Tab-separated table of C-alpha atoms and ligand atoms in Angstrom:
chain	number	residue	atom	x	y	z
A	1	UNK	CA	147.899	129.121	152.160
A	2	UNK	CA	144.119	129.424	153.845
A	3	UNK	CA	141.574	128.009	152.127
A	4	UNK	CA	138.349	129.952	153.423
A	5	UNK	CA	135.195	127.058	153.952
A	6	UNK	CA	131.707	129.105	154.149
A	7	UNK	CA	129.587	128.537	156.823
A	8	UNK	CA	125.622	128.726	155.679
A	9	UNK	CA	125.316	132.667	156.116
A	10	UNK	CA	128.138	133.071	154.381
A	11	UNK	CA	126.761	130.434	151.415
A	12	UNK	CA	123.461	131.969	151.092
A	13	UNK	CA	125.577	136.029	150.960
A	14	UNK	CA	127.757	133.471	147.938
A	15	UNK	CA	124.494	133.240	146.219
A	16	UNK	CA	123.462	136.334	146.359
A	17	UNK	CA	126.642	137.917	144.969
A	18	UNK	CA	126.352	134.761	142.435
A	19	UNK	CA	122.774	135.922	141.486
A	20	UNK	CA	123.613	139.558	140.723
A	21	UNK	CA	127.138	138.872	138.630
A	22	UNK	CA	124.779	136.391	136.191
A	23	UNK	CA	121.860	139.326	135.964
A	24	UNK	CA	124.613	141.450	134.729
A	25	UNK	CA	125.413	139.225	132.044
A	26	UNK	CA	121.756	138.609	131.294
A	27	UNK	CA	121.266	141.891	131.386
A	28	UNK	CA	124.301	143.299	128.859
A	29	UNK	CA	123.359	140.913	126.163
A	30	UNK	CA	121.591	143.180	124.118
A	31	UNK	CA	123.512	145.966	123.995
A	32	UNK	CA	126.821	143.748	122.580
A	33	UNK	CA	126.156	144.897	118.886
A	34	UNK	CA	128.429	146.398	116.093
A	35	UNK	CA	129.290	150.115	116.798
A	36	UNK	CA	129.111	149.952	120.314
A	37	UNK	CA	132.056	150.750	122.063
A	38	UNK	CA	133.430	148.788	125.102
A	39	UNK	CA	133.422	152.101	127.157
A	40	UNK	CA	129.816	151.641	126.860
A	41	UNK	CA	129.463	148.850	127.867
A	42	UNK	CA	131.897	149.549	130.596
A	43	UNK	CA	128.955	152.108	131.769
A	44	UNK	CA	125.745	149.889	131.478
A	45	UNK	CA	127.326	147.511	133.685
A	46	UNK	CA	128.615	150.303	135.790
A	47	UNK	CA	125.361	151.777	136.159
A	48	UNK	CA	123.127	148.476	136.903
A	49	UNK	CA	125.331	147.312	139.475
A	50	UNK	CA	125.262	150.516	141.190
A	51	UNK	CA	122.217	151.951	141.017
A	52	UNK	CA	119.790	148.690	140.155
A	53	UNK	CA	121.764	146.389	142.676
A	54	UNK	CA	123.255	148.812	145.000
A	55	UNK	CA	125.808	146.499	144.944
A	56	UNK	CA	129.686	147.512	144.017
A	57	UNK	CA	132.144	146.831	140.591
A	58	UNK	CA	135.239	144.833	142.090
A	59	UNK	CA	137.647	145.535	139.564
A	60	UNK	CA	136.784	148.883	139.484
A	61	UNK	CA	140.047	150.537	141.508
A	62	UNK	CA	141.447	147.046	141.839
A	63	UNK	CA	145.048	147.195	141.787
A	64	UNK	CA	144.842	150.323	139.757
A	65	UNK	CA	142.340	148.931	137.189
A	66	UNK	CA	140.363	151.746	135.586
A	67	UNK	CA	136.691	150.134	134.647
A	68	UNK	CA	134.032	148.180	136.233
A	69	UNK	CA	134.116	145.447	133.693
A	70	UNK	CA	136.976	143.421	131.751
A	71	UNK	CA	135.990	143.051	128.075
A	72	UNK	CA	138.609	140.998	125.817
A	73	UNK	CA	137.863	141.216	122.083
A	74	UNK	CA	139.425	138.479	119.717
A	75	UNK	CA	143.178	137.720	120.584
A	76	UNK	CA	143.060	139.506	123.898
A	77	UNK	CA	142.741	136.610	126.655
A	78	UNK	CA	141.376	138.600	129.793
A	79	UNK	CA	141.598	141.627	131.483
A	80	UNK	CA	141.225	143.889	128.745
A	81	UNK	CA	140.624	147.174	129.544
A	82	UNK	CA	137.418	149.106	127.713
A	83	UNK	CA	137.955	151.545	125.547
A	84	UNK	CA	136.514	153.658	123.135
A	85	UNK	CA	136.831	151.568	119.854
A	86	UNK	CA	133.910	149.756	118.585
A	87	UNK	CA	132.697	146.109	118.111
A	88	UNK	CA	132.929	144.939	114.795
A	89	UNK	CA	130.502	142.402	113.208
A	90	UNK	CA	132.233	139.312	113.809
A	91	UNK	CA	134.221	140.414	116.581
A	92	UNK	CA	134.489	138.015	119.819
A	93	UNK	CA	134.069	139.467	123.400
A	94	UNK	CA	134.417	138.271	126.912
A	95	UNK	CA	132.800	140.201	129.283
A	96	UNK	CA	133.849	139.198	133.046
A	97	UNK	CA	131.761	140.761	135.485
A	98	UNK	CA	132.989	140.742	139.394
A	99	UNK	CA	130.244	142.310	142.102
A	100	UNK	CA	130.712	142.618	145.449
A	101	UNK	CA	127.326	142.643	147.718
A	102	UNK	CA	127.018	142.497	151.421
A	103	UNK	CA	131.143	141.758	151.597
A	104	UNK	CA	130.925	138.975	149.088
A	105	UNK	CA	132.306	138.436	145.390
A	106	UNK	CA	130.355	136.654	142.752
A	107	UNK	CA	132.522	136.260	139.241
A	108	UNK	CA	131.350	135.072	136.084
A	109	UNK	CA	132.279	135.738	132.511
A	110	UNK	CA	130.716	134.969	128.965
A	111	UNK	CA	132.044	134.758	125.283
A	112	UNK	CA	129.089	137.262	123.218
A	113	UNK	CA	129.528	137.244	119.005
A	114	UNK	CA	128.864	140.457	117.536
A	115	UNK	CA	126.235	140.409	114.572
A	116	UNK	CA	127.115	137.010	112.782
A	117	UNK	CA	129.460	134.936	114.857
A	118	UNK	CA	132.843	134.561	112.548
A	119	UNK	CA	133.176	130.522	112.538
A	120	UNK	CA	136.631	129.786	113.941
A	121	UNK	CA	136.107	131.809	117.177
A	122	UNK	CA	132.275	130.011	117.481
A	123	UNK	CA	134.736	127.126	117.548
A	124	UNK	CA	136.577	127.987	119.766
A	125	UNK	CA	134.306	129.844	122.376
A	126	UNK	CA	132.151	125.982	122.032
A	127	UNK	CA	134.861	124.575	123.038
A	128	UNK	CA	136.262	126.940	125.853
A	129	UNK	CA	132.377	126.549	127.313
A	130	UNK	CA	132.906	122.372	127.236
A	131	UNK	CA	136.172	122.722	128.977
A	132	UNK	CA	134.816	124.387	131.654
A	133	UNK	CA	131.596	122.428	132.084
A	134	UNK	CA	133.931	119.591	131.993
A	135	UNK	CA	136.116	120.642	134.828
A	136	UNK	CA	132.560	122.179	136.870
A	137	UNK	CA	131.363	118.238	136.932
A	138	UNK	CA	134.750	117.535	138.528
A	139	UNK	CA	133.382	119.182	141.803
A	140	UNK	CA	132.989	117.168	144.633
A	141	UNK	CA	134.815	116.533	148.178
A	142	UNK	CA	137.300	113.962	147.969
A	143	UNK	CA	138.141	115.032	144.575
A	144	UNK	CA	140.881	116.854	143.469
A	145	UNK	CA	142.044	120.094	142.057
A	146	UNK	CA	144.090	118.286	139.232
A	147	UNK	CA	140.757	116.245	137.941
A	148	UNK	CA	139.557	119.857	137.123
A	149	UNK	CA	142.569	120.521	135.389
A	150	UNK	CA	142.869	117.986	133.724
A	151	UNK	CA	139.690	117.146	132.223
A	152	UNK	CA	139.740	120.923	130.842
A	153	UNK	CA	143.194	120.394	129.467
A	154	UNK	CA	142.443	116.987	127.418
A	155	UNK	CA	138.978	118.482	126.078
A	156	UNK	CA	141.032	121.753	124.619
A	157	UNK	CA	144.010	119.744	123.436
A	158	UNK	CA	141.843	117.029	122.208
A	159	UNK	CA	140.553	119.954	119.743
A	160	UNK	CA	144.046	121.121	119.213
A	161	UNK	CA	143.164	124.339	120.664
A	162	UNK	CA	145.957	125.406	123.917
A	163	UNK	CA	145.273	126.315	127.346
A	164	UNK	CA	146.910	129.659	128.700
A	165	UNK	CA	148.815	128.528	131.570
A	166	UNK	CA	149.992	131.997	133.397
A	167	UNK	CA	146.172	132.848	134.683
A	168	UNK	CA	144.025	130.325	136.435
A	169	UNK	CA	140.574	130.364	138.533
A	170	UNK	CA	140.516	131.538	142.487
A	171	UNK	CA	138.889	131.113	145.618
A	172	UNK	CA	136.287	133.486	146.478
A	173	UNK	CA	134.481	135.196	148.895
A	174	UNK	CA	135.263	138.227	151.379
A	175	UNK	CA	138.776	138.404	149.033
A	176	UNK	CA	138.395	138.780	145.387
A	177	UNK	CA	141.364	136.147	144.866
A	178	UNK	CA	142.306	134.283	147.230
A	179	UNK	CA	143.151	130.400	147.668
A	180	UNK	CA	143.290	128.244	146.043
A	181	UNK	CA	144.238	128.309	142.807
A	182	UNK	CA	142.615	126.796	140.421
A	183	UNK	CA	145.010	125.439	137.199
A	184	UNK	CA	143.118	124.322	133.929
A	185	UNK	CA	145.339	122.083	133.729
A	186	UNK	CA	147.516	118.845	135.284
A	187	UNK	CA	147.452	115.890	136.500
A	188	UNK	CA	144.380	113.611	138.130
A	189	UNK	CA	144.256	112.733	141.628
A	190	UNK	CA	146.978	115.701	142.509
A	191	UNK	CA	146.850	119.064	144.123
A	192	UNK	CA	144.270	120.239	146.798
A	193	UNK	CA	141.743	118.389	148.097
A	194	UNK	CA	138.237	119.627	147.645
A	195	UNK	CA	136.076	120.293	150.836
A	196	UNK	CA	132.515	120.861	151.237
A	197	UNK	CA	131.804	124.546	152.143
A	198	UNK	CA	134.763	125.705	149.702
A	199	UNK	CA	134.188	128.468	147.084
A	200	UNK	CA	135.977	128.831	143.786
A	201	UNK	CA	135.855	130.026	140.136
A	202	UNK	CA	136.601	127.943	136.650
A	203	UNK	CA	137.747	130.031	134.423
A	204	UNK	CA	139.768	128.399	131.357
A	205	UNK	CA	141.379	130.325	128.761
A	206	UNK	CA	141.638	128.635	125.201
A	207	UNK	CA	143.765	129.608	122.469
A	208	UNK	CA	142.803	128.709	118.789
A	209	UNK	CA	146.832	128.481	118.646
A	210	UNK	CA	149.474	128.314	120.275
A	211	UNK	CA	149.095	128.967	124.461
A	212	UNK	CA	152.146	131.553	124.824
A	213	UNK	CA	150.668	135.424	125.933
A	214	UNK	CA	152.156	138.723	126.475
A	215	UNK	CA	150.967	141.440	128.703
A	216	UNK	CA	150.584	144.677	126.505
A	217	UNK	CA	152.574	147.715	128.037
A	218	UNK	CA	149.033	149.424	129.657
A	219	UNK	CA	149.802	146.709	132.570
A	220	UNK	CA	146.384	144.700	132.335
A	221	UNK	CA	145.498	143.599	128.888
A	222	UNK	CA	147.028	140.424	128.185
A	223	UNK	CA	147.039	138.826	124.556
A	224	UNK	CA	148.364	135.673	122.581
A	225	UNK	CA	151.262	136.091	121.155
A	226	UNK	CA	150.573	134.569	118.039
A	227	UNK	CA	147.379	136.652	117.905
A	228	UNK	CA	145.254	133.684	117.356
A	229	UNK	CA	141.695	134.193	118.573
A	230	UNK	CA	141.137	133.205	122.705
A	231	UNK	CA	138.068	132.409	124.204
A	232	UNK	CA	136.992	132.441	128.370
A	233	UNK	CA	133.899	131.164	130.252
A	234	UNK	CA	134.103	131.689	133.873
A	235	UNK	CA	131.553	130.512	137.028
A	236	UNK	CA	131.768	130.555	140.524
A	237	UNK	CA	130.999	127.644	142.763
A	238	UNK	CA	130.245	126.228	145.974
A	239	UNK	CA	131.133	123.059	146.873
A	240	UNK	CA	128.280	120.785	148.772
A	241	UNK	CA	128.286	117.479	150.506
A	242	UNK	CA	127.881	115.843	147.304
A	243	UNK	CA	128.815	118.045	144.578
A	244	UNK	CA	128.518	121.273	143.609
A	245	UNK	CA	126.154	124.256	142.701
A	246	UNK	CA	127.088	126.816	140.382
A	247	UNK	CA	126.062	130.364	141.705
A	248	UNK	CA	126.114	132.608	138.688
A	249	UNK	CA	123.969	130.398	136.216
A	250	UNK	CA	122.142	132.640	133.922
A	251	UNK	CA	118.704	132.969	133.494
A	252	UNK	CA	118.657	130.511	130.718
A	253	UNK	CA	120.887	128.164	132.327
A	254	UNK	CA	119.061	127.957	135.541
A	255	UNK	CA	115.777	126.537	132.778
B	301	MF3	N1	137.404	138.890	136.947
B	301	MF3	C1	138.762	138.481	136.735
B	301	MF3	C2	138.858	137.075	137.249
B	301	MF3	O1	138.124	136.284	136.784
B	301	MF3	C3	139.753	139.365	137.397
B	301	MF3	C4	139.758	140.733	136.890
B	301	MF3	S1	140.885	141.656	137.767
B	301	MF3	C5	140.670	143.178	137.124
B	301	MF3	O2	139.539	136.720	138.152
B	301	MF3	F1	141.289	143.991	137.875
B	301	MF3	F2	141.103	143.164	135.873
B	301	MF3	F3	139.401	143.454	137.106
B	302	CO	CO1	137.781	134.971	138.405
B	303	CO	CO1	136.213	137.069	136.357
C-alpha cells in the first residue's frame, strides 16, 4: 500500500484538475432536462473537456469503459453507462465527472432532478449530500479514516437510508484510484492515519432501502437490488496542516 503525499507543484496541478471537474458540473446543469438522453450528455461533457479545457475524460477507455462520463439514473448506484434513453421528469441522475490535466485527476459527482424533483429521491439525494459533508469535516492530520466513515454511516442510518458497502472513495492524483481507500463507513479512531499533503475523494452511496447491489451483465452499471432509489455526491480533497480544502467546489459553493 503507498499512499502518494503531494508536494506544492503537485497541490496547485490538484487544483487545477479540481477546478476543471467542478466547471463541468457547472457547466452540464442546464442541459439535464426531460428528453435528453444520457448519450448527450455523455457528448457535452465530452466536448468541453476536450476542446474548452484541452484537458482529457478519465473514464473514457478506462478499463474498457465506453463514455467520458458515468450517469446513474434512479436505482442505478454508479458507473452507469450513457445511453440513448431519455430523462424522465422526475428522474434522479448522478453525473460523475473524472478529468485528467497536466497528469492529474480531479473527481467530483452531483445528484441533478429532472423537471420537478420526485420527493423520496430529494430525500434521499439531501441526505447523501449531509453524509458526505459530514465525513469532508472529518479531514484533518491526526484523524482517522474510520471518523469519515463513520460519521457518514450514522447520518444515513440515522435516516434509515443504507450505505453501499462494495464501492468506496480513493486516493488521487497521477493514478485515477489509488490508495487509500476510503470506506463510508466503520469505526472512529481506526484505519489510516490522515497526513497533510494526502489527496482523496468522498464519495458515499445511499440507498433509500436496503444496501445490497448487483452489477448488471454490461460489466459497469451497478444497481440496488431491491431497486430502491440511490443517491451519490462525490469531492476530491487535499489534506492541509490543519484541515482540509475541497478542490472541486462549484461555482456556487465556492460563494
Ligand atoms: N468516477 C468514478 C469514481 O468516483 C469512477 C468511474 S470509473 C469508470 O471513482 F470507468 F466508470 F469511469
Ligand atoms: Co471517485
Ligand atoms: Co467519480
Amino acid at each position: 500500500m503507498t499512499i502518494t503525499i503531494k508536494n506544492s507543484d503537485e497541490q496547485q496541478a490538484m487544483r487545477t484538475a479540481g477546478r476543471l471537474t467542478a466547471d463541468v458540473l457547472d457547466m452540464i446543469g442546464e442541459y439535464v432536462v426531460a428528453g435528453t438522453t444520457t448519450d448527450e450528455l455523455d457528448q457535452i461533457c465530452h466536448d468541453y473537456i476536450v476542446d474548452v479545457q484541452a484537458a482529457t475524460p478519465a473514464p473514457l477507455n478506462y478499463r474498457g469503459f465506453p463514455k467520458s462520463i458515468c450517469t446513474s439514473v434512479n436505482h442505478v448506484v454508479c458507473h452507469g453507462i450513457p445511453s440513448d434513453k431519455r430523462l424522465r421528469n422526475g428522474d434522479m441522475i448522478n453525473i460523475d465527472i473524472t478529468v485528467i490535466k497536466d497528469g492529474f485527476h480531479g473527481d467530483s459527482s452531483r445528484i441533478f432532478h429532472v423537471g420537478k424533483a420526485n420527493p423520496r429521491a430529494a430525500r434521499v439525494a439531501e441526505v447523501a449530500r449531509e453524509a458526505m459533508w459530514l465525513g469532508i469535516e472529518q479531514v484533518k492530520p491526526g484523524a482517522r479514516l474510520g471518523d469519515i466513515g463513520h460519521v457518514i454511516q450514522q447520518h444515513v442510518e440515522r435516516h434509515s437510508f443504507s450505505v453501499v458497502r462494495e464501492y468506496c472513495g480513493h486516493g488521487i492524483g497521477r493514478v485515477f484510484h489509488e490508495d487509500p481507500q476510503v470506506l463510508h463507513y466503520g469505526t472512529p479512531g481506526t484505519g489510516t492515519e490522515i497526513v497533510e499533503g494526502m489527496a482523496f475523494t468522498i464519495e458515499p452511496m445511499v440507498n433509500a432501502g436496503r444496501r445490497h447491489v448487483r452489477l448488471l451483465k454490461d460489466g459497469w452499471t451497478v444497481v440496488t437490488r431491491d431497486h430502491s432509489l440511490s443517491a451519490q455526491w462525490e469531492h476530491t480533497l487535499l489534506v492541509t496542516p490543519d484541515g482540509f480544502e475541497v478542490l472541486t467546489l462549484g461555482a456556487e459553493e465556492r460563494q
